[in-house]
Amino acid sequence: MLSHPRKKILCIIGTRPEAIKMAPLILGLKEQDWVEVRILATAQHRDLLDQTLMDFSIVPDIDLDIMQPNQSLISLTGKLLLELDKVLLAEKPDAVLAQGDTTTVLAASLACFYAGVPFGHIEAGLRTGDINSPFPEEANRVMTGVLAHWHFAPTSSAAENLLAERTPGHKVFITGNTVIDALHYTAAREISLSVPLDHTKRMILVTAHRRENFGQPFVDICTAIKMIAVNNPDVEVLFPVHPNPSIRTVAYELLGNVANLHLVNPLGYQEFVMAMKLASFIISDSGGVQEEAPALGKPVLVMRESSERPEAIAAGCSRLVGTDVGVIVGEAEKLLNNPDEYKKMAIGVSPYGDGKASARIIGVLREHFC
Ligand code: UD1
Ligand code: UDP
């Protein structure tokens, strides 16, 4: 018999990375007898979210189905706030949890602040210090950092960022990143890739989607990826293309006809993890991939000017290459042709967690509520 009534915890997810990073926490909370877990999908991403939730067998209780083709940040934020207002009134949760720095997270933390519901921020404290990079994520996480009640920081440097902003120390908890929990859960299961690759060749895995890279920087990224593929016919390049039209249209237009460059639809999480395991190295502007690849011993060339994930760069397993064609191609050629350079980066460290982040977050919430 429980001495207290169960606490209602509403978990909000909007995009692919939020689903991946919230999944271990949702599955862990569901095992707690003191929690009633409710899952709200804003569906800021429709296809990518559904694809990812299926991998973790998670079914949302509420679905706002908010995604529109080519959605603008302002209309998305406005719609989310209005819909979240209704949900918070109807559900009356004891706490709300959301992860990261998307528009869904900013709207969720603001709605909770207005409604007086304590908000727990998963992956708190990441900063580049440049409000425009990444855009709009740096602004989203800074604003959410002001509004949140619990700050679950993945690393000590993320916690230090929060303390430097005068976040009260008793609200900051260093937990590790739940993405490593998700990776452990998934990487143990071997599956075969649906993409027909020549497995006798080395493979480079590519992803790109950042808004600050739209336009000329993404054209430059495509030029670099094409040069790498054309210059190295003994290598396979696998590029699962993000559905954002600003990425997809350009990628298919510029990279369509190269025999060893495979443009494919986004891969489900299990298959993408398999692709990371099979890759020689990864070229990406993704946040999550910067955390997962080091844990799998895969070097990452990060196509950004700055990163809020300095730990992997400091450890030597990822390198900022920006979007300059010459730099991207030069760094990739180094990894392909210089075994010592490759060995230096393929070291297999996990600065973002040990796979127990969700358990630590649940522990903090249990302590608070029970
Ligand atoms: C969003 C997040 C970004 C996160 C990324 C993860 C914001 C502002 N951006 O970027 O922080 O790193 O997700 O991938 O919160 N689309 C589809 N199907 C989908 C998903 C997207 O067609 O399943 C298309 C739609 O046309 C949609 C567009 O992509 O309007 C943009 O989606 P949006 O969520 O606004 O931005 P992302 O670039 O995906
Ligand atoms: N990912 C995936 N399928 C793909 C590409 C990426 O499942 O085709 C996963 C990847 O392993 C990581 C997450 O999606 O966990 C990263 O998402 P994304 O790059 O879209 O967003 P970000 O992390 O930059 O916010």
Short mmCIF file of C-alpha atoms and ligand atoms in Angstrom, two decimals:
data_model
loop_
_atom_site.label_atom_id
_atom_site.label_comp_id
_atom_site.label_asym_id
_atom_site.label_seq_id
_atom_site.Cartn_x
_atom_site.Cartn_y
_atom_site.Cartn_z
CA MET A 1 0.00 0.00 0.00
CA LEU A 2 1.30 3.46 -0.90
CA SER A 3 1.17 5.99 1.91
CA HIS A 4 0.65 8.85 -0.60
CA PRO A 5 -1.50 9.09 -3.72
CA ARG A 6 0.46 8.55 -6.94
CA LYS A 7 2.03 11.67 -8.46
CA LYS A 8 1.10 12.51 -12.02
CA ILE A 9 4.18 13.22 -14.15
CA LEU A 10 3.57 14.50 -17.66
CA CYS A 11 6.41 13.76 -20.12
CA ILE A 12 6.39 16.02 -23.17
CA ILE A 13 8.12 15.09 -26.43
CA GLY A 14 8.14 16.85 -29.80
CA THR A 15 10.97 15.75 -32.08
CA ARG A 16 13.14 12.71 -32.82
CA PRO A 17 15.97 13.45 -30.36
CA GLU A 18 13.49 14.22 -27.57
CA ALA A 19 11.82 10.85 -28.10
CA ILE A 20 15.18 9.05 -28.00
CA LYS A 21 16.39 10.85 -24.88
CA MET A 22 13.05 10.74 -23.01
CA ALA A 23 12.37 7.06 -23.84
CA PRO A 24 14.60 5.53 -21.11
CA LEU A 25 13.16 7.95 -18.56
CA ILE A 26 9.56 7.23 -19.56
CA LEU A 27 10.20 3.47 -19.44
CA GLY A 28 11.90 3.86 -16.04
CA LEU A 29 9.10 6.03 -14.60
CA LYS A 30 6.53 3.48 -15.73
CA GLU A 31 8.15 0.96 -13.39
CA GLN A 32 7.64 3.24 -10.35
CA ASP A 33 4.59 2.52 -8.18
CA TRP A 34 4.44 6.14 -6.95
CA VAL A 35 4.10 7.65 -10.43
CA GLU A 36 1.25 7.92 -12.90
CA VAL A 37 3.08 8.58 -16.19
CA ARG A 38 1.30 10.57 -18.88
CA ILE A 39 2.92 11.09 -22.28
CA LEU A 40 2.19 14.09 -24.45
CA ALA A 41 3.47 14.18 -28.04
CA THR A 42 3.34 17.66 -29.51
CA ALA A 43 4.35 16.01 -32.80
CA GLN A 44 6.47 19.00 -33.75
CA HIS A 45 7.98 16.20 -35.85
CA ARG A 46 5.33 13.84 -37.21
CA ASP A 47 7.14 11.16 -39.19
CA LEU A 48 10.42 11.17 -37.24
CA LEU A 49 8.62 11.08 -33.90
CA ASP A 50 6.36 8.17 -34.85
CA GLN A 51 9.32 6.24 -36.28
CA THR A 52 11.31 6.71 -33.05
CA LEU A 53 8.49 5.98 -30.60
CA MET A 54 7.89 2.69 -32.39
CA ASP A 55 11.51 1.67 -31.71
CA PHE A 56 10.85 2.05 -27.97
CA SER A 57 7.23 0.75 -28.03
CA ILE A 58 5.97 4.02 -26.51
CA VAL A 59 2.42 5.19 -27.27
CA PRO A 60 1.51 8.79 -26.34
CA ASP A 61 -1.63 9.41 -24.26
CA ILE A 62 -2.18 12.80 -25.90
CA ASP A 63 -1.10 13.86 -29.39
CA LEU A 64 -1.30 17.52 -30.48
CA ASP A 65 -0.38 16.65 -34.10
CA ILE A 66 1.05 20.13 -34.51
CA MET A 67 3.51 19.72 -37.41
CA GLN A 68 2.95 21.70 -40.60
CA PRO A 69 5.17 21.56 -43.70
CA ASN A 70 7.89 24.23 -43.47
CA GLN A 71 6.57 25.46 -40.10
CA SER A 72 7.79 28.84 -38.88
CA LEU A 73 9.19 29.20 -35.37
CA ILE A 74 6.65 31.87 -34.45
CA SER A 75 3.53 30.01 -35.54
CA LEU A 76 4.83 26.78 -34.02
CA THR A 77 5.52 28.46 -30.67
CA GLY A 78 2.14 30.23 -30.64
CA LYS A 79 0.20 27.06 -31.43
CA LEU A 80 2.11 25.04 -28.85
CA LEU A 81 1.42 27.51 -26.05
CA LEU A 82 -2.33 27.56 -26.75
CA GLU A 83 -2.55 23.76 -26.90
CA LEU A 84 -0.35 23.22 -23.83
CA ASP A 85 -2.54 25.61 -21.83
CA LYS A 86 -5.53 23.32 -22.45
CA VAL A 87 -3.56 20.17 -21.61
CA LEU A 88 -2.20 21.54 -18.33
CA LEU A 89 -5.69 22.63 -17.27
CA ALA A 90 -7.18 19.23 -18.09
CA GLU A 91 -4.36 17.03 -16.78
CA LYS A 92 -3.28 18.99 -13.66
CA PRO A 93 0.11 17.23 -13.48
CA ASP A 94 2.27 17.36 -10.34
CA ALA A 95 5.35 17.82 -12.54
CA VAL A 96 6.26 18.09 -16.21
CA LEU A 97 9.47 16.79 -17.80
CA ALA A 98 10.92 17.64 -21.19
CA GLN A 99 14.36 17.29 -22.77
CA GLY A 100 16.63 19.56 -24.71
CA ASP A 101 16.28 22.85 -26.54
CA THR A 102 13.59 22.57 -29.19
CA THR A 103 10.57 24.83 -29.61
CA THR A 104 8.50 22.16 -27.85
CA VAL A 105 10.71 22.44 -24.77
CA LEU A 106 10.65 26.23 -24.65
CA ALA A 107 6.84 26.26 -25.01
CA ALA A 108 6.48 23.52 -22.38
CA SER A 109 8.66 25.29 -19.80
CA LEU A 110 6.95 28.64 -20.39
CA ALA A 111 3.45 27.12 -20.21
CA CYS A 112 4.39 25.34 -16.96
CA PHE A 113 5.80 28.54 -15.50
CA TYR A 114 2.58 30.42 -16.26
CA ALA A 115 0.46 27.54 -14.92
CA GLY A 116 2.56 27.12 -11.75
CA VAL A 117 3.53 23.52 -12.54
CA PRO A 118 7.12 22.50 -11.60
CA PHE A 119 9.13 21.77 -14.75
CA GLY A 120 12.10 19.41 -14.87
CA HIS A 121 14.60 20.15 -17.63
CA ILE A 122 16.43 17.09 -18.92
CA GLU A 123 19.82 17.91 -20.52
CA ALA A 124 20.06 21.28 -18.79
CA GLY A 125 22.97 23.70 -18.91
CA LEU A 126 24.36 23.16 -22.41
CA ARG A 127 25.70 26.46 -23.74
CA THR A 128 27.80 27.78 -26.61
CA GLY A 129 27.65 31.33 -25.26
CA ASP A 130 26.51 32.57 -28.69
CA ILE A 131 22.76 33.28 -28.72
CA ASN A 132 22.66 32.79 -32.52
CA SER A 133 24.42 29.44 -32.62
CA PRO A 134 22.82 27.01 -32.70
CA PHE A 135 19.71 28.93 -33.73
CA PRO A 136 17.23 28.96 -32.06
CA GLU A 137 18.37 26.25 -29.63
CA GLU A 138 20.82 28.32 -27.56
CA ALA A 139 18.08 30.88 -26.82
CA ASN A 140 15.57 28.10 -26.09
CA ARG A 141 17.78 26.43 -23.50
CA VAL A 142 18.81 29.68 -21.84
CA MET A 143 15.14 30.70 -21.46
CA THR A 144 14.14 27.24 -20.24
CA GLY A 145 17.04 27.42 -17.77
CA VAL A 146 15.47 30.51 -16.23
CA LEU A 147 12.03 28.89 -15.93
CA ALA A 148 12.79 25.32 -14.81
CA HIS A 149 12.39 23.97 -11.27
CA TRP A 150 14.77 20.98 -11.62
CA HIS A 151 17.87 21.19 -13.85
CA PHE A 152 19.19 17.75 -14.80
CA ALA A 153 22.65 18.52 -16.16
CA PRO A 154 24.38 15.80 -18.17
CA THR A 155 27.95 16.80 -17.23
CA SER A 156 29.78 18.83 -14.61
CA SER A 157 30.56 21.57 -17.14
CA ALA A 158 26.82 21.89 -17.96
CA ALA A 159 26.15 22.23 -14.21
CA GLU A 160 28.87 24.88 -13.96
CA ASN A 161 27.19 26.85 -16.77
CA LEU A 162 23.96 26.88 -14.77
CA LEU A 163 25.65 27.92 -11.54
CA ALA A 164 27.45 30.72 -13.40
CA GLU A 165 23.98 31.99 -14.39
CA ARG A 166 23.01 32.01 -10.70
CA THR A 167 20.74 28.97 -10.89
CA PRO A 168 20.28 27.89 -7.24
CA GLY A 169 22.68 25.02 -6.58
CA HIS A 170 20.07 22.85 -4.82
CA LYS A 171 18.07 22.74 -8.09
CA VAL A 172 20.98 21.45 -10.20
CA PHE A 173 21.69 17.70 -10.44
CA ILE A 174 24.48 16.07 -12.46
CA THR A 175 22.95 12.93 -13.90
CA GLY A 176 24.68 12.03 -17.19
CA ASN A 177 22.82 12.20 -20.47
CA THR A 178 19.87 9.86 -21.00
CA VAL A 179 21.03 9.39 -24.61
CA ILE A 180 23.65 6.95 -23.31
CA ASP A 181 20.87 5.00 -21.54
CA ALA A 182 19.05 4.85 -24.90
CA LEU A 183 22.23 3.83 -26.69
CA HIS A 184 22.94 0.99 -24.24
CA TYR A 185 19.33 -0.20 -24.53
CA THR A 186 19.58 -0.19 -28.33
CA ALA A 187 23.20 -1.01 -29.19
CA ALA A 188 22.98 -4.43 -27.57
CA ARG A 189 20.54 -5.52 -30.30
CA GLU A 190 22.20 -6.33 -33.65
CA ILE A 191 20.10 -5.73 -36.76
CA SER A 192 21.05 -5.62 -40.42
CA LEU A 193 20.93 -2.40 -42.41
CA SER A 194 18.15 -2.05 -44.96
CA VAL A 195 20.52 0.01 -47.16
CA PRO A 196 22.46 -2.12 -49.68
CA LEU A 197 26.08 -1.17 -48.94
CA ASP A 198 29.31 -2.87 -49.98
CA HIS A 199 30.47 -4.00 -46.54
CA THR A 200 33.98 -4.77 -47.81
CA LYS A 201 34.49 -0.99 -48.06
CA ARG A 202 34.86 1.54 -45.26
CA MET A 203 31.72 3.63 -44.64
CA ILE A 204 31.33 7.30 -43.71
CA LEU A 205 27.99 8.22 -42.11
CA VAL A 206 26.67 11.76 -42.67
CA THR A 207 23.78 13.75 -41.10
CA ALA A 208 22.88 17.45 -41.28
CA HIS A 209 19.90 19.55 -40.30
CA ARG A 210 20.87 22.74 -38.37
CA ARG A 211 18.97 25.91 -39.20
CA GLU A 212 22.10 28.09 -39.05
CA ASN A 213 23.53 25.89 -41.84
CA PHE A 214 20.56 26.46 -44.20
CA GLY A 215 21.42 28.14 -47.52
CA GLN A 216 25.07 28.51 -48.63
CA PRO A 217 26.59 26.60 -45.66
CA PHE A 218 24.47 23.56 -46.54
CA VAL A 219 25.39 23.90 -50.24
CA ASP A 220 29.04 23.90 -49.10
CA ILE A 221 28.41 20.83 -46.92
CA CYS A 222 26.95 19.02 -49.96
CA THR A 223 29.90 20.07 -52.14
CA ALA A 224 32.31 18.67 -49.55
CA ILE A 225 30.41 15.39 -49.13
CA LYS A 226 30.32 14.92 -52.91
CA MET A 227 34.08 15.58 -53.22
CA ILE A 228 34.81 13.05 -50.47
CA ALA A 229 32.70 10.41 -52.26
CA VAL A 230 34.08 11.13 -55.73
CA ASN A 231 37.72 11.28 -54.57
CA ASN A 232 37.38 8.00 -52.65
CA PRO A 233 35.52 5.37 -54.73
CA ASP A 234 36.79 2.69 -52.32
CA VAL A 235 34.59 4.21 -49.59
CA GLU A 236 30.80 4.15 -49.13
CA VAL A 237 29.06 7.34 -47.94
CA LEU A 238 25.68 6.89 -46.23
CA PHE A 239 23.56 10.02 -45.77
CA PRO A 240 20.11 9.58 -44.13
CA VAL A 241 18.50 12.86 -45.15
CA HIS A 242 16.49 14.91 -42.62
CA PRO A 243 12.91 15.64 -43.89
CA ASN A 244 13.17 19.40 -43.38
CA PRO A 245 12.55 20.72 -46.93
CA SER A 246 15.47 23.18 -46.57
CA ILE A 247 17.75 20.13 -46.29
CA ARG A 248 16.00 17.45 -48.28
CA THR A 249 15.40 19.42 -51.48
CA VAL A 250 18.99 20.68 -51.68
CA ALA A 251 20.57 17.32 -50.76
CA TYR A 252 18.68 15.41 -53.45
CA GLU A 253 19.34 18.14 -56.03
CA LEU A 254 23.10 18.32 -55.41
CA LEU A 255 23.98 14.75 -54.43
CA GLY A 256 21.68 12.65 -56.58
CA ASN A 257 24.02 10.85 -58.96
CA VAL A 258 27.13 9.57 -57.21
CA ALA A 259 27.46 5.77 -57.20
CA ASN A 260 29.04 5.40 -53.72
CA LEU A 261 26.95 8.16 -52.07
CA HIS A 262 23.70 6.75 -50.69
CA LEU A 263 20.95 9.25 -49.91
CA VAL A 264 18.25 7.50 -47.88
CA ASN A 265 15.25 8.42 -45.75
CA PRO A 266 15.91 8.90 -42.02
CA LEU A 267 16.73 5.58 -40.38
CA GLY A 268 14.86 4.28 -37.35
CA TYR A 269 16.93 4.60 -34.16
CA GLN A 270 17.94 0.94 -34.00
CA GLU A 271 19.10 1.00 -37.60
CA PHE A 272 20.89 4.32 -37.17
CA VAL A 273 22.77 2.98 -34.15
CA MET A 274 23.76 -0.02 -36.26
CA ALA A 275 24.94 2.37 -39.00
CA MET A 276 27.07 4.27 -36.44
CA LYS A 277 28.59 0.97 -35.29
CA LEU A 278 29.44 0.01 -38.88
CA ALA A 279 30.81 3.46 -39.81
CA SER A 280 34.49 4.23 -39.95
CA PHE A 281 33.69 7.79 -38.86
CA ILE A 282 30.83 10.28 -38.88
CA ILE A 283 30.41 13.76 -40.34
CA SER A 284 27.47 15.57 -38.71
CA ASP A 285 26.02 18.76 -37.26
CA SER A 286 23.77 16.79 -34.88
CA GLY A 287 23.80 17.24 -31.12
CA GLY A 288 22.84 13.67 -30.22
CA VAL A 289 25.34 12.13 -32.62
CA GLN A 290 28.17 14.10 -30.94
CA GLU A 291 27.24 12.29 -27.71
CA GLU A 292 26.66 8.79 -29.08
CA ALA A 293 29.60 8.45 -31.47
CA PRO A 294 32.38 8.78 -28.83
CA ALA A 295 30.70 6.08 -26.74
CA LEU A 296 30.87 3.80 -29.81
CA GLY A 297 34.52 4.71 -30.48
CA LYS A 298 33.69 6.57 -33.70
CA PRO A 299 35.41 9.88 -34.58
CA VAL A 300 33.03 12.74 -35.44
CA LEU A 301 33.76 15.75 -37.64
CA VAL A 302 31.29 18.38 -36.42
CA MET A 303 30.06 20.72 -39.16
CA ARG A 304 29.52 23.67 -36.85
CA GLU A 305 31.47 26.75 -35.77
CA SER A 306 30.88 26.10 -32.05
CA SER A 307 29.55 23.30 -29.90
CA GLU A 308 27.74 23.13 -26.58
CA ARG A 309 29.32 19.68 -26.18
CA PRO A 310 32.97 20.53 -25.47
CA GLU A 311 33.70 17.30 -23.58
CA ALA A 312 34.14 15.12 -26.69
CA ILE A 313 36.31 17.76 -28.35
CA ALA A 314 38.49 17.97 -25.22
CA ALA A 315 38.74 14.16 -25.14
CA GLY A 316 40.00 14.24 -28.75
CA CYS A 317 37.20 12.15 -30.32
CA SER A 318 35.34 14.95 -32.09
CA ARG A 319 36.61 17.94 -34.05
CA LEU A 320 34.89 21.17 -35.13
CA VAL A 321 35.24 21.55 -38.91
CA GLY A 322 32.59 24.22 -39.65
CA THR A 323 31.14 24.25 -43.16
CA ASP A 324 34.18 25.23 -45.22
CA VAL A 325 34.55 22.78 -48.13
CA GLY A 326 38.35 22.57 -47.90
CA VAL A 327 38.36 21.98 -44.16
CA ILE A 328 35.68 19.26 -44.24
CA VAL A 329 37.37 17.43 -47.13
CA GLY A 330 40.86 17.87 -45.61
CA GLU A 331 39.84 16.48 -42.19
CA ALA A 332 37.95 13.58 -43.76
CA GLU A 333 40.95 12.69 -45.98
CA LYS A 334 43.16 12.73 -42.88
CA LEU A 335 40.92 10.18 -41.18
CA LEU A 336 40.77 8.06 -44.34
CA ASN A 337 44.47 8.11 -45.19
CA ASN A 338 46.37 8.56 -41.93
CA PRO A 339 45.93 5.59 -39.56
CA ASP A 340 47.66 7.43 -36.70
CA GLU A 341 45.25 10.38 -36.97
CA TYR A 342 42.36 7.92 -37.06
CA LYS A 343 43.59 5.99 -34.01
CA LYS A 344 43.98 9.24 -32.05
CA MET A 345 40.28 10.00 -32.50
CA ALA A 346 38.78 6.49 -32.33
CA ILE A 347 39.42 6.15 -28.62
CA GLY A 348 36.03 5.03 -27.28
CA VAL A 349 35.25 7.23 -24.29
CA SER A 350 31.83 8.22 -22.95
CA PRO A 351 32.01 11.74 -21.51
CA TYR A 352 28.20 12.05 -21.62
CA GLY A 353 27.14 9.26 -19.33
CA ASP A 354 27.27 5.71 -18.04
CA GLY A 355 23.76 4.59 -18.97
CA LYS A 356 22.27 5.38 -15.53
CA ALA A 357 21.07 8.96 -16.07
CA SER A 358 17.36 8.08 -16.01
CA ALA A 359 17.73 6.22 -12.71
CA ARG A 360 19.42 9.29 -11.17
CA ILE A 361 16.66 11.62 -12.41
CA ILE A 362 13.98 9.30 -11.07
CA GLY A 363 15.85 9.21 -7.76
CA VAL A 364 15.72 13.01 -7.46
CA LEU A 365 11.99 13.07 -8.23
CA ARG A 366 11.28 10.22 -5.77
CA GLU A 367 13.15 12.07 -3.05
CA HIS A 368 11.06 15.18 -3.75
CA PHE A 369 7.66 13.50 -3.91
CA CYS A 370 7.83 10.50 -1.56
C1 UD1 B 1 13.97 20.46 -34.93
C2 UD1 B 1 14.48 21.32 -33.77
C3 UD1 B 1 15.98 21.13 -33.59
C4 UD1 B 1 16.34 19.67 -33.47
C5 UD1 B 1 15.78 18.92 -34.67
C6 UD1 B 1 16.03 17.43 -34.53
C7 UD1 B 1 13.43 23.48 -33.29
C8 UD1 B 1 13.31 24.90 -33.69
N1 UD1 B 1 14.23 22.71 -34.06
O1 UD1 B 1 14.55 20.97 -36.14
O2 UD1 B 1 16.40 21.80 -32.41
O3 UD1 B 1 17.75 19.55 -33.45
O4 UD1 B 1 14.36 19.13 -34.74
O5 UD1 B 1 15.86 16.77 -35.74
O6 UD1 B 1 12.80 23.07 -32.35
N2 UD1 B 1 9.52 17.56 -41.13
C9 UD1 B 1 8.78 16.53 -41.69
N3 UD1 B 1 8.63 15.38 -40.95
C10 UD1 B 1 9.18 15.23 -39.72
C11 UD1 B 1 9.93 16.27 -39.19
C12 UD1 B 1 10.09 17.43 -39.90
O7 UD1 B 1 8.28 16.64 -42.79
O8 UD1 B 1 9.01 14.17 -39.11
C13 UD1 B 1 9.67 18.80 -41.91
C14 UD1 B 1 8.38 19.66 -41.89
O9 UD1 B 1 8.27 20.33 -43.12
C15 UD1 B 1 8.67 20.66 -40.76
C16 UD1 B 1 10.16 20.90 -40.98
O10 UD1 B 1 10.69 19.61 -41.33
O11 UD1 B 1 7.92 21.84 -40.85
C17 UD1 B 1 10.89 21.52 -39.84
O12 UD1 B 1 10.64 20.86 -38.61
P1 UD1 B 1 11.06 21.62 -37.23
O13 UD1 B 1 10.74 20.72 -36.10
O14 UD1 B 1 10.45 22.98 -37.21
O15 UD1 B 1 12.60 21.84 -37.38
P2 UD1 B 1 13.80 20.82 -37.55
O16 UD1 B 1 14.73 21.43 -38.52
O17 UD1 B 1 13.30 19.46 -37.76
N1 UDP B 2 19.11 9.49 -35.65
C1 UDP B 2 18.24 8.48 -36.08
N2 UDP B 2 18.08 8.29 -37.43
C2 UDP B 2 18.72 9.04 -38.37
C3 UDP B 2 19.57 10.08 -37.92
C4 UDP B 2 19.73 10.28 -36.56
O1 UDP B 2 17.65 7.78 -35.27
O2 UDP B 2 18.54 8.80 -39.57
C5 UDP B 2 19.25 9.73 -34.20
C6 UDP B 2 20.67 9.85 -33.67
O3 UDP B 2 21.18 8.59 -33.26
C7 UDP B 2 20.51 10.80 -32.49
C8 UDP B 2 19.32 11.64 -32.87
O4 UDP B 2 18.66 10.98 -33.93
O5 UDP B 2 20.18 10.13 -31.28
C9 UDP B 2 19.78 13.01 -33.27
O6 UDP B 2 18.74 13.69 -33.87
P1 UDP B 2 18.97 15.00 -34.70
O7 UDP B 2 20.33 15.00 -35.28
O8 UDP B 2 17.81 15.11 -35.64
O9 UDP B 2 18.80 16.14 -33.61
P2 UDP B 2 19.80 16.83 -32.57
O10 UDP B 2 20.41 15.78 -31.72
O11 UDP B 2 20.80 17.60 -33.37
O12 UDP B 2 18.91 17.75 -31.82
#
